Amino acid sequence: MTNIKKKNKNTLLEKEKKLGLILLLPTILIVLSVVIFPLLANFWISFKPVSLGDLRPPKLVVKERIKENLSDKSQLAEIQYRYRNSSIKYDLENVIIKDIIPNGFTVKDLQPAQLCKLKLKELTCNLDNVSSRSSGKIILKVHKNDQWQKELDNPKKTKPLVTFSSKNILTSLEFNTENFKKVFSASEFFEVLKVSFYYTIFGTAGALLFGLLAAQILQKSFRGRSIVRGLLLFPYVSPVIAVAFAWVILFDPFSGIVNSMLVQMNVIDKPINFFGQKYTDIIIFGYVFKFPLALSMVIAFEIWRYFPLSFLFILARMQSFPEEVYDAAKIDGASPLQQFYYISLPFLIGIMSILFLLRFIWTFNKFDDIFLLTGGNAGTRTFTVNVYEQAFAISNLGAGAAVAVVIFIFLLTFSLLFMRYSKKETF
Amino acid sequence: MFWKYGLFFSILSGGIWGVFWQIFFTVVGILILGTPLSLELSQIMIIGPIAGILYIKSQKHLSIKFHLTAIIIITLLIFVSHLGNPYQAEDENQLIIFMLILLTSFFLWLSLNHSLYNLSPRKLSKHDIESFFIKFMWGIGLIILILITLIPFYIMIITSLKNQQSLILNPLDLSVNLNTDFKTLFNSYIELFTNFNFHLFLINSFIVSCTTVIITLFFSIPGAYALARLRIPNKKIFSGTVILIYLIPSIVLIIPLYAIFSYIGLRNSLFGLILVYPATTIPVALYMLRGYFSALSSEIDDAALMDGLSRIQIILKIAIPLSKPAIVSVGLYVFMIAWNEFLIAFMFLDDPNIFTLSRGIMSLNSSEIPQQHLMAGAVIATIPVMIIFLYLEKFLISGLSAGGVKG
């Protein structure tokens, strides 16, 4: 009896296992093909000297032309095949061009004779190697014979058939570490590293503090609170492209409102290019201090756009907190600041550290915002913008992929930290 | 110590509120009138504290009549202190200037009424001082928070309603002349829909976003159910991997995706986008829905199993109906991600006929196309998200707070 029960239980378990895997299979497949495979491909590309142009596979362009008049029987006509290797980088190997010469023609001469053969009506030219950028001609001298029919016998009717093999840099087994050398040795590497961490640390911490502040303000109930809560989420839910361009226009040096307002009020004497100026001098007590303007603006945008998120989390956590504890503290004579410092803060520190780590990872990965605001210029080039810059602006896909690998390694480190930490917290 | 007296705080808050509202209404004035107004703060720095003292000294007999008198007195004081010509504006705008001053005094008094209410002018306890500060900061904080959040949106809308000439002539004139006819006012929008194919972009964005939502839900609901309920080996590792994948940004994947999709010829197509988007949203949806499904009581499932329902039937007849709000919020969140997505659309789409809104707006970002068109495009892209957001705020907020760590 117990045996049967055990057996039943086991088959049930087996069934569940199977069903579970079936239900998860589509997800696994999609994620494998669109996330994991590209991720591995990125590693692959990062060890190869691939440029944007390599994505267009090399091709042999063949053009067929007819010279001289074909209508006269006695006259010789010429059929020309001009071929050209369109690639500027790769040689083509085992090149074979085939075409059918219509019955109505008799071939008198064939150039180059050593490479081309005419078997029955089939022309086969074994060109072997066609080096990059080179071109050549195959010339057939023909005249019409008795079988010629006007409509059927146009030599252009059959397209020449081309086969060749070529080295493909993407699939070949050639690897080198040039891309990584380039990424790490460049003097800008440390600049990029510095900017990335500045942006990430200040952006994350700023958004978190601002969110905490907003949550404190909105914790108190007042008329219209739910409306204000909705309003504060606007920056986060709107498309990044819309709000980023709104900021650009707001701070535009020529027609931006902020600049003209500051000039009108005599705060500054000439407009400031907020998103285009790397440094601005700030004088404090006679000491000139270089302030990274564009980077700070980008960080300000990051804070503005993402504080609603921290705000939402912190507010939700605060509202789940029992009111009685505060009442008890009040009776004990704790001042509001003491209440905040000794009750609210310890209670919130868990969610805040989780939020900090997660937002840290996401801010580190942020591309759109910086790209849209400054294009990575004026001292705002982070790793993510550098991927784009290397791969698509300089057309060096390999170097871009190498930067992406660096990002991924950072990401992995942060995530492992996060996972270890979040185990202690219920999230 | 003088700074422990309520009187000191009334002076302080009077000064700060005065300066705050003076700046605020000067800016408002500049925006309404479109002419330069000079910002003078020295007068209000004296009048504000006087108002503070007036308030705290006469707290025992506050009545509506007293409030009104006080506001009028402050207004007169401001006028007199500026020698009758505050802001040094032109004479023709006197009425608006008067209104601005009146509003400045009104809000100054209102703020004082909020932060000084029930505060004694005598020596205060530590508790009272802190309460005062918190109340005071609360007011200023709330106003600044709302302003900072909304100003870029205001600029967006106003700029989109202007024409090139008035933008260049005076960038500060942010008033909207509602007397102009519909066609001039919405010129940029009409232009975008007639000459820049924005109707196509709107349709494309809807197609891509809705398809992404459908595909994502179709795959993530059974997946999340399996993770929440079924006994699968290595479930922990699987869940961990889901979170990890959910953290991988598209910038790390964009180069190989670009290369592969170029090779197989899917790059410049909406189909390619529809293939990529769900792969980025399924892990998020899986992660969020798994949480919801685990929160459902498993006893219902067991009872249903006893009654002979299969797991698939349980998903269809029990899990989905029970977690409808959760599914709606996940769906909305996914819609938002797909609608707002920029990088992949920007890299993949070259053909203007299949642009999504994000890609379409990017194509407006050139020196040849006037700013107001760009802003009109931004408004067009923002409005659908806002409508969804305002209409379904409750759902969306729960969605945001469950999965919102992404983005």
PDB file of N, CA, C and O in Angstrom, chain A residues 247-306:
ATOM      1  N   TRP A 247      14.387  68.790 -21.806  1.00  0.00           N
ATOM      2  CA  TRP A 247      15.483  69.359 -21.018  1.00  0.00           C
ATOM      3  C   TRP A 247      16.473  70.089 -21.907  1.00  0.00           C
ATOM      4  O   TRP A 247      16.941  71.171 -21.567  1.00  0.00           O
ATOM      5  N   VAL A 248      16.795  69.474 -23.029  1.00  0.00           N
ATOM      6  CA  VAL A 248      17.758  70.110 -23.941  1.00  0.00           C
ATOM      7  C   VAL A 248      17.239  71.480 -24.360  1.00  0.00           C
ATOM      8  O   VAL A 248      17.976  72.462 -24.378  1.00  0.00           O
ATOM      9  N   ILE A 249      15.951  71.548 -24.683  1.00  0.00           N
ATOM     10  CA  ILE A 249      15.381  72.817 -25.139  1.00  0.00           C
ATOM     11  C   ILE A 249      15.263  73.806 -23.984  1.00  0.00           C
ATOM     12  O   ILE A 249      15.499  75.000 -24.141  1.00  0.00           O
ATOM     13  N   LEU A 250      14.956  73.298 -22.812  1.00  0.00           N
ATOM     14  CA  LEU A 250      14.861  74.158 -21.622  1.00  0.00           C
ATOM     15  C   LEU A 250      16.199  74.848 -21.336  1.00  0.00           C
ATOM     16  O   LEU A 250      16.240  76.017 -20.960  1.00  0.00           O
ATOM     17  N   PHE A 251      17.303  74.120 -21.548  1.00  0.00           N
ATOM     18  CA  PHE A 251      18.622  74.668 -21.214  1.00  0.00           C
ATOM     19  C   PHE A 251      19.407  75.119 -22.438  1.00  0.00           C
ATOM     20  O   PHE A 251      20.609  75.344 -22.355  1.00  0.00           O
ATOM     21  N   ASP A 252      18.739  75.217 -23.571  1.00  0.00           N
ATOM     22  CA  ASP A 252      19.414  75.611 -24.800  1.00  0.00           C
ATOM     23  C   ASP A 252      20.097  76.972 -24.632  1.00  0.00           C
ATOM     24  O   ASP A 252      19.531  77.888 -24.061  1.00  0.00           O
ATOM     25  N   PRO A 253      21.342  77.095 -25.129  1.00  0.00           N
ATOM     26  CA  PRO A 253      22.044  78.369 -24.921  1.00  0.00           C
ATOM     27  C   PRO A 253      21.466  79.520 -25.746  1.00  0.00           C
ATOM     28  O   PRO A 253      21.638  80.680 -25.387  1.00  0.00           O
ATOM     29  N   PHE A 254      20.778  79.232 -26.852  1.00  0.00           N
ATOM     30  CA  PHE A 254      20.304  80.316 -27.709  1.00  0.00           C
ATOM     31  C   PHE A 254      18.856  80.680 -27.441  1.00  0.00           C
ATOM     32  O   PHE A 254      18.510  81.835 -27.322  1.00  0.00           O
ATOM     33  N   SER A 255      18.005  79.677 -27.350  1.00  0.00           N
ATOM     34  CA  SER A 255      16.596  80.011 -27.169  1.00  0.00           C
ATOM     35  C   SER A 255      16.004  79.348 -25.929  1.00  0.00           C
ATOM     36  O   SER A 255      14.801  79.280 -25.792  1.00  0.00           O
ATOM     37  N   GLY A 256      16.871  78.866 -25.042  1.00  0.00           N
ATOM     38  CA  GLY A 256      16.351  78.195 -23.852  1.00  0.00           C
ATOM     39  C   GLY A 256      15.835  79.163 -22.819  1.00  0.00           C
ATOM     40  O   GLY A 256      16.327  80.284 -22.673  1.00  0.00           O
ATOM     41  N   ILE A 257      14.824  78.743 -22.100  1.00  0.00           N
ATOM     42  CA  ILE A 257      14.192  79.627 -21.126  1.00  0.00           C
ATOM     43  C   ILE A 257      15.133  79.899 -19.952  1.00  0.00           C
ATOM     44  O   ILE A 257      15.224  81.033 -19.487  1.00  0.00           O
ATOM     45  N   VAL A 258      15.832  78.865 -19.488  1.00  0.00           N
ATOM     46  CA  VAL A 258      16.674  79.047 -18.310  1.00  0.00           C
ATOM     47  C   VAL A 258      17.739  80.101 -18.561  1.00  0.00           C
ATOM     48  O   VAL A 258      17.939  81.014 -17.753  1.00  0.00           O
ATOM     49  N   ASN A 259      18.402  79.984 -19.716  1.00  0.00           N
ATOM     50  CA  ASN A 259      19.451  80.944 -20.026  1.00  0.00           C
ATOM     51  C   ASN A 259      18.920  82.364 -20.159  1.00  0.00           C
ATOM     52  O   ASN A 259      19.472  83.297 -19.582  1.00  0.00           O
ATOM     53  N   SER A 260      17.814  82.514 -20.899  1.00  0.00           N
ATOM     54  CA  SER A 260      17.328  83.888 -21.065  1.00  0.00           C
ATOM     55  C   SER A 260      16.817  84.450 -19.751  1.00  0.00           C
ATOM     56  O   SER A 260      16.976  85.631 -19.475  1.00  0.00           O
ATOM     57  N   MET A 261      16.255  83.557 -18.918  1.00  0.00           N
ATOM     58  CA  MET A 261      15.790  84.012 -17.611  1.00  0.00           C
ATOM     59  C   MET A 261      16.967  84.490 -16.748  1.00  0.00           C
ATOM     60  O   MET A 261      16.912  85.567 -16.148  1.00  0.00           O
ATOM     61  N   LEU A 262      18.030  83.691 -16.734  1.00  0.00           N
ATOM     62  CA  LEU A 262      19.188  84.066 -15.919  1.00  0.00           C
ATOM     63  C   LEU A 262      19.818  85.352 -16.419  1.00  0.00           C
ATOM     64  O   LEU A 262      20.259  86.193 -15.640  1.00  0.00           O
ATOM     65  N   VAL A 263      19.840  85.510 -17.750  1.00  0.00           N
ATOM     66  CA  VAL A 263      20.402  86.739 -18.307  1.00  0.00           C
ATOM     67  C   VAL A 263      19.515  87.923 -17.959  1.00  0.00           C
ATOM     68  O   VAL A 263      19.988  88.969 -17.534  1.00  0.00           O
ATOM     69  N   GLN A 264      18.198  87.752 -18.111  1.00  0.00           N
ATOM     70  CA  GLN A 264      17.246  88.816 -17.796  1.00  0.00           C
ATOM     71  C   GLN A 264      17.378  89.302 -16.355  1.00  0.00           C
ATOM     72  O   GLN A 264      17.270  90.462 -16.051  1.00  0.00           O
ATOM     73  N   MET A 265      17.592  88.338 -15.466  1.00  0.00           N
ATOM     74  CA  MET A 265      17.650  88.690 -14.052  1.00  0.00           C
ATOM     75  C   MET A 265      19.049  89.104 -13.636  1.00  0.00           C
ATOM     76  O   MET A 265      19.326  89.237 -12.438  1.00  0.00           O
ATOM     77  N   ASN A 266      19.933  89.197 -14.632  1.00  0.00           N
ATOM     78  CA  ASN A 266      21.308  89.624 -14.369  1.00  0.00           C
ATOM     79  C   ASN A 266      22.103  88.672 -13.472  1.00  0.00           C
ATOM     80  O   ASN A 266      23.013  89.092 -12.765  1.00  0.00           O
ATOM     81  N   VAL A 267      21.735  87.406 -13.464  1.00  0.00           N
ATOM     82  CA  VAL A 267      22.509  86.443 -12.690  1.00  0.00           C
ATOM     83  C   VAL A 267      23.787  86.075 -13.444  1.00  0.00           C
ATOM     84  O   VAL A 267      24.860  85.937 -12.868  1.00  0.00           O
ATOM     85  N   ILE A 268      23.665  85.901 -14.767  1.00  0.00           N
ATOM     86  CA  ILE A 268      24.850  85.648 -15.593  1.00  0.00           C
ATOM     87  C   ILE A 268      24.872  86.690 -16.696  1.00  0.00           C
ATOM     88  O   ILE A 268      23.835  87.255 -17.041  1.00  0.00           O
ATOM     89  N   ASP A 269      26.057  86.938 -17.268  1.00  0.00           N
ATOM     90  CA  ASP A 269      26.061  87.959 -18.326  1.00  0.00           C
ATOM     91  C   ASP A 269      26.034  87.376 -19.725  1.00  0.00           C
ATOM     92  O   ASP A 269      25.669  88.062 -20.672  1.00  0.00           O
ATOM     93  N   LYS A 270      26.453  86.115 -19.889  1.00  0.00           N
ATOM     94  CA  LYS A 270      26.186  85.532 -21.210  1.00  0.00           C
ATOM     95  C   LYS A 270      25.716  84.094 -21.064  1.00  0.00           C
ATOM     96  O   LYS A 270      26.028  83.440 -20.068  1.00  0.00           O
ATOM     97  N   PRO A 271      24.914  83.615 -22.048  1.00  0.00           N
ATOM     98  CA  PRO A 271      24.290  82.297 -21.919  1.00  0.00           C
ATOM     99  C   PRO A 271      25.308  81.180 -21.703  1.00  0.00           C
ATOM    100  O   PRO A 271      26.427  81.225 -22.211  1.00  0.00           O
ATOM    101  N   ILE A 272      24.925  80.197 -20.943  1.00  0.00           N
ATOM    102  CA  ILE A 272      25.777  79.045 -20.673  1.00  0.00           C
ATOM    103  C   ILE A 272      25.275  77.864 -21.494  1.00  0.00           C
ATOM    104  O   ILE A 272      24.074  77.617 -21.558  1.00  0.00           O
ATOM    105  N   ASN A 273      26.213  77.156 -22.114  1.00  0.00           N
ATOM    106  CA  ASN A 273      25.837  75.958 -22.844  1.00  0.00           C
ATOM    107  C   ASN A 273      25.862  74.776 -21.865  1.00  0.00           C
ATOM    108  O   ASN A 273      26.850  74.077 -21.733  1.00  0.00           O
ATOM    109  N   PHE A 274      24.723  74.558 -21.210  1.00  0.00           N
ATOM    110  CA  PHE A 274      24.695  73.617 -20.098  1.00  0.00           C
ATOM    111  C   PHE A 274      25.096  72.200 -20.483  1.00  0.00           C
ATOM    112  O   PHE A 274      25.763  71.515 -19.739  1.00  0.00           O
ATOM    113  N   PHE A 275      24.659  71.752 -21.667  1.00  0.00           N
ATOM    114  CA  PHE A 275      24.946  70.369 -22.036  1.00  0.00           C
ATOM    115  C   PHE A 275      26.170  70.248 -22.939  1.00  0.00           C
ATOM    116  O   PHE A 275      26.511  69.158 -23.363  1.00  0.00           O
ATOM    117  N   GLY A 276      26.811  71.381 -23.240  1.00  0.00           N
ATOM    118  CA  GLY A 276      27.926  71.296 -24.170  1.00  0.00           C
ATOM    119  C   GLY A 276      29.247  71.751 -23.581  1.00  0.00           C
ATOM    120  O   GLY A 276      30.276  71.711 -24.240  1.00  0.00           O
ATOM    121  N   GLN A 277      29.223  72.203 -22.336  1.00  0.00           N
ATOM    122  CA  GLN A 277      30.427  72.765 -21.757  1.00  0.00           C
ATOM    123  C   GLN A 277      30.966  71.791 -20.721  1.00  0.00           C
ATOM    124  O   GLN A 277      30.253  71.387 -19.809  1.00  0.00           O
ATOM    125  N   LYS A 278      32.236  71.412 -20.888  1.00  0.00           N
ATOM    126  CA  LYS A 278      32.767  70.380 -20.004  1.00  0.00           C
ATOM    127  C   LYS A 278      32.962  70.922 -18.581  1.00  0.00           C
ATOM    128  O   LYS A 278      32.541  70.324 -17.618  1.00  0.00           O
ATOM    129  N   TYR A 279      33.606  72.064 -18.487  1.00  0.00           N
ATOM    130  CA  TYR A 279      33.859  72.633 -17.167  1.00  0.00           C
ATOM    131  C   TYR A 279      33.358  74.064 -17.108  1.00  0.00           C
ATOM    132  O   TYR A 279      33.339  74.764 -18.108  1.00  0.00           O
ATOM    133  N   THR A 280      32.981  74.475 -15.918  1.00  0.00           N
ATOM    134  CA  THR A 280      32.749  75.892 -15.728  1.00  0.00           C
ATOM    135  C   THR A 280      33.497  76.285 -14.451  1.00  0.00           C
ATOM    136  O   THR A 280      33.624  75.481 -13.538  1.00  0.00           O
ATOM    137  N   ASP A 281      34.013  77.483 -14.454  1.00  0.00           N
ATOM    138  CA  ASP A 281      34.769  77.908 -13.279  1.00  0.00           C
ATOM    139  C   ASP A 281      33.825  78.461 -12.228  1.00  0.00           C
ATOM    140  O   ASP A 281      33.003  79.316 -12.514  1.00  0.00           O
ATOM    141  N   ILE A 282      33.960  77.943 -11.046  1.00  0.00           N
ATOM    142  CA  ILE A 282      33.187  78.498  -9.937  1.00  0.00           C
ATOM    143  C   ILE A 282      34.182  79.058  -8.940  1.00  0.00           C
ATOM    144  O   ILE A 282      35.146  78.387  -8.562  1.00  0.00           O
ATOM    145  N   ILE A 283      33.953  80.291  -8.547  1.00  0.00           N
ATOM    146  CA  ILE A 283      34.914  80.906  -7.632  1.00  0.00           C
ATOM    147  C   ILE A 283      34.330  80.898  -6.231  1.00  0.00           C
ATOM    148  O   ILE A 283      33.283  81.479  -5.967  1.00  0.00           O
ATOM    149  N   ILE A 284      34.990  80.168  -5.350  1.00  0.00           N
ATOM    150  CA  ILE A 284      34.572  80.144  -3.945  1.00  0.00           C
ATOM    151  C   ILE A 284      35.739  80.667  -3.114  1.00  0.00           C
ATOM    152  O   ILE A 284      36.820  80.079  -3.126  1.00  0.00           O
ATOM    153  N   PHE A 285      35.512  81.767  -2.430  1.00  0.00           N
ATOM    154  CA  PHE A 285      36.554  82.405  -1.599  1.00  0.00           C
ATOM    155  C   PHE A 285      37.843  82.619  -2.377  1.00  0.00           C
ATOM    156  O   PHE A 285      38.935  82.310  -1.906  1.00  0.00           O
ATOM    157  N   GLY A 286      37.700  83.061  -3.607  1.00  0.00           N
ATOM    158  CA  GLY A 286      38.883  83.392  -4.389  1.00  0.00           C
ATOM    159  C   GLY A 286      39.573  82.172  -4.991  1.00  0.00           C
ATOM    160  O   GLY A 286      40.496  82.297  -5.781  1.00  0.00           O
ATOM    161  N   TYR A 287      39.121  80.993  -4.630  1.00  0.00           N
ATOM    162  CA  TYR A 287      39.740  79.794  -5.177  1.00  0.00           C
ATOM    163  C   TYR A 287      38.920  79.335  -6.373  1.00  0.00           C
ATOM    164  O   TYR A 287      37.726  79.074  -6.277  1.00  0.00           O
ATOM    165  N   VAL A 288      39.571  79.236  -7.527  1.00  0.00           N
ATOM    166  CA  VAL A 288      38.855  78.852  -8.743  1.00  0.00           C
ATOM    167  C   VAL A 288      38.749  77.327  -8.788  1.00  0.00           C
ATOM    168  O   VAL A 288      39.730  76.613  -8.657  1.00  0.00           O
ATOM    169  N   PHE A 289      37.546  76.888  -8.977  1.00  0.00           N
ATOM    170  CA  PHE A 289      37.269  75.473  -8.840  1.00  0.00           C
ATOM    171  C   PHE A 289      36.564  75.044 -10.110  1.00  0.00           C
ATOM    172  O   PHE A 289      35.623  75.673 -10.571  1.00  0.00           O
ATOM    173  N   LYS A 290      37.095  73.979 -10.726  1.00  0.00           N
ATOM    174  CA  LYS A 290      36.521  73.539 -12.004  1.00  0.00           C
ATOM    175  C   LYS A 290      35.342  72.614 -11.753  1.00  0.00           C
ATOM    176  O   LYS A 290      35.498  71.552 -11.163  1.00  0.00           O
ATOM    177  N   PHE A 291      34.204  73.065 -12.192  1.00  0.00           N
ATOM    178  CA  PHE A 291      32.981  72.303 -11.949  1.00  0.00           C
ATOM    179  C   PHE A 291      32.567  71.588 -13.232  1.00  0.00           C
ATOM    180  O   PHE A 291      32.377  72.229 -14.262  1.00  0.00           O
ATOM    181  N   PRO A 292      32.454  70.247 -13.204  1.00  0.00           N
ATOM    182  CA  PRO A 292      32.072  69.526 -14.429  1.00  0.00           C
ATOM    183  C   PRO A 292      30.606  69.766 -14.760  1.00  0.00           C
ATOM    184  O   PRO A 292      29.724  69.093 -14.247  1.00  0.00           O
ATOM    185  N   LEU A 293      30.353  70.737 -15.638  1.00  0.00           N
ATOM    186  CA  LEU A 293      28.996  71.227 -15.853  1.00  0.00           C
ATOM    187  C   LEU A 293      28.102  70.209 -16.558  1.00  0.00           C
ATOM    188  O   LEU A 293      27.047  69.833 -16.048  1.00  0.00           O
ATOM    189  N   ALA A 294      28.549  69.757 -17.743  1.00  0.00           N
ATOM    190  CA  ALA A 294      27.690  68.864 -18.529  1.00  0.00           C
ATOM    191  C   ALA A 294      27.397  67.587 -17.758  1.00  0.00           C
ATOM    192  O   ALA A 294      26.256  67.120 -17.713  1.00  0.00           O
ATOM    193  N   LEU A 295      28.422  67.047 -17.117  1.00  0.00           N
ATOM    194  CA  LEU A 295      28.229  65.816 -16.345  1.00  0.00           C
ATOM    195  C   LEU A 295      27.211  66.036 -15.224  1.00  0.00           C
ATOM    196  O   LEU A 295      26.334  65.207 -14.991  1.00  0.00           O
ATOM    197  N   SER A 296      27.319  67.188 -14.550  1.00  0.00           N
ATOM    198  CA  SER A 296      26.375  67.469 -13.473  1.00  0.00           C
ATOM    199  C   SER A 296      24.953  67.613 -13.996  1.00  0.00           C
ATOM    200  O   SER A 296      24.000  67.176 -13.350  1.00  0.00           O
ATOM    201  N   MET A 297      24.842  68.204 -15.184  1.00  0.00           N
ATOM    202  CA  MET A 297      23.508  68.344 -15.767  1.00  0.00           C
ATOM    203  C   MET A 297      22.906  66.974 -16.073  1.00  0.00           C
ATOM    204  O   MET A 297      21.726  66.738 -15.849  1.00  0.00           O
ATOM    205  N   VAL A 298      23.754  66.097 -16.607  1.00  0.00           N
ATOM    206  CA  VAL A 298      23.274  64.750 -16.933  1.00  0.00           C
ATOM    207  C   VAL A 298      22.874  64.016 -15.650  1.00  0.00           C
ATOM    208  O   VAL A 298      21.861  63.314 -15.606  1.00  0.00           O
ATOM    209  N   ILE A 299      23.666  64.216 -14.596  1.00  0.00           N
ATOM    210  CA  ILE A 299      23.327  63.601 -13.309  1.00  0.00           C
ATOM    211  C   ILE A 299      22.012  64.187 -12.777  1.00  0.00           C
ATOM    212  O   ILE A 299      21.147  63.464 -12.281  1.00  0.00           O
ATOM    213  N   ALA A 300      21.853  65.509 -12.930  1.00  0.00           N
ATOM    214  CA  ALA A 300      20.609  66.147 -12.480  1.00  0.00           C
ATOM    215  C   ALA A 300      19.419  65.549 -13.210  1.00  0.00           C
ATOM    216  O   ALA A 300      18.372  65.277 -12.611  1.00  0.00           O
ATOM    217  N   PHE A 301      19.584  65.318 -14.507  1.00  0.00           N
ATOM    218  CA  PHE A 301      18.493  64.713 -15.276  1.00  0.00           C
ATOM    219  C   PHE A 301      18.182  63.325 -14.744  1.00  0.00           C
ATOM    220  O   PHE A 301      17.016  62.962 -14.573  1.00  0.00           O
ATOM    221  N   GLU A 302      19.230  62.566 -14.499  1.00  0.00           N
ATOM    222  CA  GLU A 302      19.066  61.208 -13.963  1.00  0.00           C
ATOM    223  C   GLU A 302      18.281  61.238 -12.653  1.00  0.00           C
ATOM    224  O   GLU A 302      17.359  60.456 -12.443  1.00  0.00           O
ATOM    225  N   ILE A 303      18.653  62.192 -11.774  1.00  0.00           N
ATOM    226  CA  ILE A 303      17.952  62.304 -10.488  1.00  0.00           C
ATOM    227  C   ILE A 303      16.494  62.675 -10.713  1.00  0.00           C
ATOM    228  O   ILE A 303      15.582  62.081 -10.150  1.00  0.00           O
ATOM    229  N   TRP A 304      16.290  63.662 -11.587  1.00  0.00           N
ATOM    230  CA  TRP A 304      14.934  64.134 -11.866  1.00  0.00           C
ATOM    231  C   TRP A 304      14.064  63.012 -12.403  1.00  0.00           C
ATOM    232  O   TRP A 304      12.901  62.878 -12.050  1.00  0.00           O
ATOM    233  N   ARG A 305      14.629  62.193 -13.281  1.00  0.00           N
ATOM    234  CA  ARG A 305      13.832  61.171 -13.940  1.00  0.00           C
ATOM    235  C   ARG A 305      13.584  59.952 -13.046  1.00  0.00           C
ATOM    236  O   ARG A 305      12.570  59.291 -13.181  1.00  0.00           O
ATOM    237  N   TYR A 306      14.506  59.648 -12.153  1.00  0.00           N
ATOM    238  CA  TYR A 306      14.360  58.395 -11.425  1.00  0.00           C
ATOM    239  C   TYR A 306      14.025  58.539  -9.946  1.00  0.00           C
ATOM    240  O   TYR A 306      13.822  57.537  -9.288  1.00  0.00           O
TER     241      TYR A 306
END
